[in-house]
Tab-separated table of C-alpha atoms in Angstrom:
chain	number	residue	atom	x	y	z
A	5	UNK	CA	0.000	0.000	0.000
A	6	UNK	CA	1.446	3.260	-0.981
A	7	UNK	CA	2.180	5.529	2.164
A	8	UNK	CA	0.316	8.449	1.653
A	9	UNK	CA	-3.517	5.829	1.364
A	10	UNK	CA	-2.010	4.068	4.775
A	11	UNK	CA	-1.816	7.513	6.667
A	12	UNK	CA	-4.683	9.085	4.893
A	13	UNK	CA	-7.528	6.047	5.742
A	14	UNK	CA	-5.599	5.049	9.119
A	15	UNK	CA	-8.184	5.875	11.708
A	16	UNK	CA	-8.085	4.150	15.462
A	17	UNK	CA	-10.093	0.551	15.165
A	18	UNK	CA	-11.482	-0.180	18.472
A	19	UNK	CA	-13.982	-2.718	17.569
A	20	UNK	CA	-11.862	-5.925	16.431
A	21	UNK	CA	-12.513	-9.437	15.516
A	22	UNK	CA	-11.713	-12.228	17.717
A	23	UNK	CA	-10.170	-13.606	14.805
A	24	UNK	CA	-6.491	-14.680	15.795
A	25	UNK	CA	-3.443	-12.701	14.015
A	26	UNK	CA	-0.835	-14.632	12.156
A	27	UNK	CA	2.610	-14.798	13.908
A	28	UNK	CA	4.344	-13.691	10.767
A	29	UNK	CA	1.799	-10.354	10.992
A	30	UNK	CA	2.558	-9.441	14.183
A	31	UNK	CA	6.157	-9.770	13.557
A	32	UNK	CA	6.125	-7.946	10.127
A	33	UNK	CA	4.860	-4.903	12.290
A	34	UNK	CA	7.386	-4.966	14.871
A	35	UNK	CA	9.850	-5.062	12.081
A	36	UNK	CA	8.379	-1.850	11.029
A	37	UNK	CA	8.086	-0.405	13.975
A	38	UNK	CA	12.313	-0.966	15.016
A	39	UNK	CA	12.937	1.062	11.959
A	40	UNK	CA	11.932	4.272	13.617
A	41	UNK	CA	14.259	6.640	13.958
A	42	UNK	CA	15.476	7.496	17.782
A	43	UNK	CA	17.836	10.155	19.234
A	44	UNK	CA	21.165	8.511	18.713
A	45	UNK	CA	19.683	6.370	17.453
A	46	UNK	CA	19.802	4.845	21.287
A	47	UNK	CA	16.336	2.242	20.330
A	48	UNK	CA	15.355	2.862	23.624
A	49	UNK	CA	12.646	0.650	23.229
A	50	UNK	CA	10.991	-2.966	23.706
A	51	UNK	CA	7.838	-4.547	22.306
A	52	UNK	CA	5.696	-6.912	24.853
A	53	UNK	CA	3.177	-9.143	22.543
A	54	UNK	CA	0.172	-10.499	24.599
A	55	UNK	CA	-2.103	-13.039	23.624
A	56	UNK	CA	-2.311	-14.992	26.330
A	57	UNK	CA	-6.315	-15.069	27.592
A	58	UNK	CA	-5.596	-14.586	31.221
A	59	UNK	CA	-3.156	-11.893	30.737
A	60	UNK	CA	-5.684	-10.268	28.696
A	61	UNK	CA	-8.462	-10.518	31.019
A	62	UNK	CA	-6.158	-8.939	34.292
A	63	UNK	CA	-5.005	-5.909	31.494
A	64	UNK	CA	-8.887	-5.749	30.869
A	65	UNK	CA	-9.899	-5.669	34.211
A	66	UNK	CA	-7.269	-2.715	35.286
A	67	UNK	CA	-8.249	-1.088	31.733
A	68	UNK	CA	-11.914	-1.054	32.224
A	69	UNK	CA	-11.581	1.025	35.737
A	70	UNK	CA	-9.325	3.243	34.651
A	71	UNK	CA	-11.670	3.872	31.913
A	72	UNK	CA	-14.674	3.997	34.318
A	73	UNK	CA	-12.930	6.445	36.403
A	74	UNK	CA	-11.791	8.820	33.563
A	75	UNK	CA	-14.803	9.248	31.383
A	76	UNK	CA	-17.524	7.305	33.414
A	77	UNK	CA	-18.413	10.915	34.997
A	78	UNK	CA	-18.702	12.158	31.572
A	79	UNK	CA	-21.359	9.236	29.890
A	80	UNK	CA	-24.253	11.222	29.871
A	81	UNK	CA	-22.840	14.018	28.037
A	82	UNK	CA	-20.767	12.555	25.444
A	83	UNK	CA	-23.781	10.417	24.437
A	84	UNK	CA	-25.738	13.520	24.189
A	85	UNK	CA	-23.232	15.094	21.893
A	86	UNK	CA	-23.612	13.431	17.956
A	87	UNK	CA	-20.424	14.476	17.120
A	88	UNK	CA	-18.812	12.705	20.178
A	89	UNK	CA	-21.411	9.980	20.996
A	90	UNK	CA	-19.990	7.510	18.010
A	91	UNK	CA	-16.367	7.512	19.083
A	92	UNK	CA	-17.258	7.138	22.895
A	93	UNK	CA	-19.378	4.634	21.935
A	94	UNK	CA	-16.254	2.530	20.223
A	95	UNK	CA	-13.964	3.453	22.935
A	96	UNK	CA	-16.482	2.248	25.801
A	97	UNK	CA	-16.384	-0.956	24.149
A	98	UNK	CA	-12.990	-1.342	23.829
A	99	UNK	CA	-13.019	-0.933	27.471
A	100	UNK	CA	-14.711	-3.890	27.754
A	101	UNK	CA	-13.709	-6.180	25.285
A	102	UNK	CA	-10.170	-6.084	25.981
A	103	UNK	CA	-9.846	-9.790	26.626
A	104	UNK	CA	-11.014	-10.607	23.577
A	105	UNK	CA	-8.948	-8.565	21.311
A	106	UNK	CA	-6.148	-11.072	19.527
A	107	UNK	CA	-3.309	-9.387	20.109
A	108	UNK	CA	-1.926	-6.487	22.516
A	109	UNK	CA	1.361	-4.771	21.731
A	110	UNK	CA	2.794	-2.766	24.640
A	111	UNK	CA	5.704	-0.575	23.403
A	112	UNK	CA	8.431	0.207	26.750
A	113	UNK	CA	10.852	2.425	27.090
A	114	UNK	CA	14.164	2.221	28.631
A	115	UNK	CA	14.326	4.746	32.332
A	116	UNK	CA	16.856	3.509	34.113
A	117	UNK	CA	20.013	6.000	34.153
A	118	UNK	CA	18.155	8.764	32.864
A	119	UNK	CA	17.818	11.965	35.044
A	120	UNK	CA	15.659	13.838	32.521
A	121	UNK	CA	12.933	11.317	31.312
A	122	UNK	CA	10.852	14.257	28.995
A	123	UNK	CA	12.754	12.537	25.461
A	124	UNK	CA	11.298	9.211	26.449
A	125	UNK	CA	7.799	10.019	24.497
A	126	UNK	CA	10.218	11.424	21.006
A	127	UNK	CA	12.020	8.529	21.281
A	128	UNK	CA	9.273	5.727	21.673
A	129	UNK	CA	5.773	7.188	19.621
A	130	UNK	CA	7.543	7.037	16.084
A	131	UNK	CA	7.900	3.699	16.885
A	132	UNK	CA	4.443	3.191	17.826
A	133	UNK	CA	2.998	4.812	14.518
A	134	UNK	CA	5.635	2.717	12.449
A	135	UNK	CA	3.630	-0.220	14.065
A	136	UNK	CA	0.618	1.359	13.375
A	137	UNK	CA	1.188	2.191	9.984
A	138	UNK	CA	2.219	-1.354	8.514
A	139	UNK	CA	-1.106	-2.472	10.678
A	140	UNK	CA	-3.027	-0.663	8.611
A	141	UNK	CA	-1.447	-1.578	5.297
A	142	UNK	CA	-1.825	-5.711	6.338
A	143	UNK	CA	-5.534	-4.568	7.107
A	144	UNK	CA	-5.399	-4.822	10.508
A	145	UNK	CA	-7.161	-2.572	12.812
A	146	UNK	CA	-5.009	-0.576	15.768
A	147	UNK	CA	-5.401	2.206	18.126
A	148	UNK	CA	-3.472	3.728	20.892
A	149	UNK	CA	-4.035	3.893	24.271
A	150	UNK	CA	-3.042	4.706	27.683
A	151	UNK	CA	-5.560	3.852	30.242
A	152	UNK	CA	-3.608	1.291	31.121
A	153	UNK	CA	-0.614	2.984	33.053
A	154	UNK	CA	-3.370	3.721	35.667
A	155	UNK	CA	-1.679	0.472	36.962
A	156	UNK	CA	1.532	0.593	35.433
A	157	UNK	CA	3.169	-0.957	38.595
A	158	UNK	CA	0.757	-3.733	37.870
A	159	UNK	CA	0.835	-4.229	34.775
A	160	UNK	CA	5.028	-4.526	34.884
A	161	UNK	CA	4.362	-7.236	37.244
A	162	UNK	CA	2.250	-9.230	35.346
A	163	UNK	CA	4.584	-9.058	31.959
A	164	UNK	CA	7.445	-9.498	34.092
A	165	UNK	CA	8.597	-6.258	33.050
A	166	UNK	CA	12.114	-4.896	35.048
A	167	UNK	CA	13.040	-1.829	36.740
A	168	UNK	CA	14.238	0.501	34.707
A	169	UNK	CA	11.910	-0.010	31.800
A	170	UNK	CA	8.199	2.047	31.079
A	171	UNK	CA	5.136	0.822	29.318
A	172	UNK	CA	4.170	3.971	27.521
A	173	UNK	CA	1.384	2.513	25.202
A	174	UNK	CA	-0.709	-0.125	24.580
A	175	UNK	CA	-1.598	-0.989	20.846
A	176	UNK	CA	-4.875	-3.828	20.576
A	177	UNK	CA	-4.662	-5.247	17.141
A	178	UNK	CA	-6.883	-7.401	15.218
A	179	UNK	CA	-9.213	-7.419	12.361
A	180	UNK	CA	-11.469	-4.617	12.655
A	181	UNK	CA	-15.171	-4.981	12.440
A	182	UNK	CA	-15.449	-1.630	10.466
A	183	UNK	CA	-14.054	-0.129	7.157
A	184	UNK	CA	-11.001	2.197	7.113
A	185	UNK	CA	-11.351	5.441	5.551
A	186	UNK	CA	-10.614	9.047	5.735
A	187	UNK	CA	-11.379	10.578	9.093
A	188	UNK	CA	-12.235	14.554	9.817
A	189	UNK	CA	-9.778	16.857	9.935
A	190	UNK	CA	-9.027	20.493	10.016
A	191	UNK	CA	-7.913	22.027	7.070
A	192	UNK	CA	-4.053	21.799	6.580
A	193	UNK	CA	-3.915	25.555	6.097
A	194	UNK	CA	-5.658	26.278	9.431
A	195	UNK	CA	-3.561	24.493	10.932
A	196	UNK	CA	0.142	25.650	9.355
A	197	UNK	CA	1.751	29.240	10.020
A	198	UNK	CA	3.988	30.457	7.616
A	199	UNK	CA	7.118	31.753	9.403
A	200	UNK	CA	4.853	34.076	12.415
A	201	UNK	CA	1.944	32.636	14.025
A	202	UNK	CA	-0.243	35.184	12.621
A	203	UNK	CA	0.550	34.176	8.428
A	204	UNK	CA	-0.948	31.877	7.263
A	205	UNK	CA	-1.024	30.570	3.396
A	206	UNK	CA	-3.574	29.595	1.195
A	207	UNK	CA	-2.333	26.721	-1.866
């Protein structure tokens, strides 16, 4: 798939098949995502791939009250809103399907021995939308998330992750249920300033 209809039609997939993933998928995207580049190109980074039911269901468990706690409050309104109501609607089931999603990538990033931990996010994301991106060109359906580090501690435990290391994001992958396409955006040229804030360009 050329890169520019990847990017364009990539959209976060939060309703997925239980279908399982091929090994040789899951590995073709971690391929992709290693080929980020990184400042020093240090790879400051490691790739946990969960499949296991049981691990899923904990990771679902911790998932689904974070997510409770964070936008439970705000149900009522975001169902009210049309413009908001679909995507809360995918993302509250995500929340509670995690356990039956095929695959869960959690991309970590190397802590230990750094005094200034703000690069960790440069470092690790273009990673994450490597992954991302070759998801989307096999077909398969992604989207990021962070509810998870809610119970980070946790979580490390469970994936027998070591000091020194961070999960930053969790990717669920699978086939997704819906169609990729073109999602809403602002207009480039609303968004881009020309030398000062204030100049903008027209094309």
């Amino acid at each position: 798939m050329d890169i520019f209809e990847a990017m364009n039609t990539q959209r976060a997939m939060r309703r997925l098949k239980t279908d399982p993933v091929d090994e040789a998928l899951v590995w073709k995207v971690l391929e992709a995502a290693i080929r980020a580049p990184s400042g020093g190109n240090a790879q400051p980074w490691s790739f946990i791939v969960v499949t296991d039911r049981d691990k899923k269901a904990k990771i679902g468990e911790w998932y689904l009250e974070q997510w409770n706690q964070s936008y439970g409050p705000a149900r009522e309104a975001m169902m009210s809103n049309p413009a908001m109501a679909r995507t809360f609607k995918s993302a509250d089931h995500l929340a509670n399907n995690i356990a039956d999603v095929p695959v869960l990538i959690f991309a970590a990033a190397r802590t230990s021995g750094l005094a200034d931990t703000s690069g960790i996010g440069p470092n690790i994301f273009p990673a994450v939308q490597n992954l991302m991106l070759a998801a989307r060109a096999l077909g398969l359906g992604t989207t990021l998330t962070t509810l998870h580090r809610g119970h980070e501690k946790e979580t490390r435990e469970l994936l027998g992750v070591p000091d020194g290391w961070e999960t930053m994001a969790m990717i669920p992958m699978g086939w997704p249920k819906g169609k990729f396409g073109e999602g809403t955006r602002k207009p480039v040229e609303q968004v881009t300033h020309w030398e000062t804030w204030d100049n903008h360009k027209t094309r």
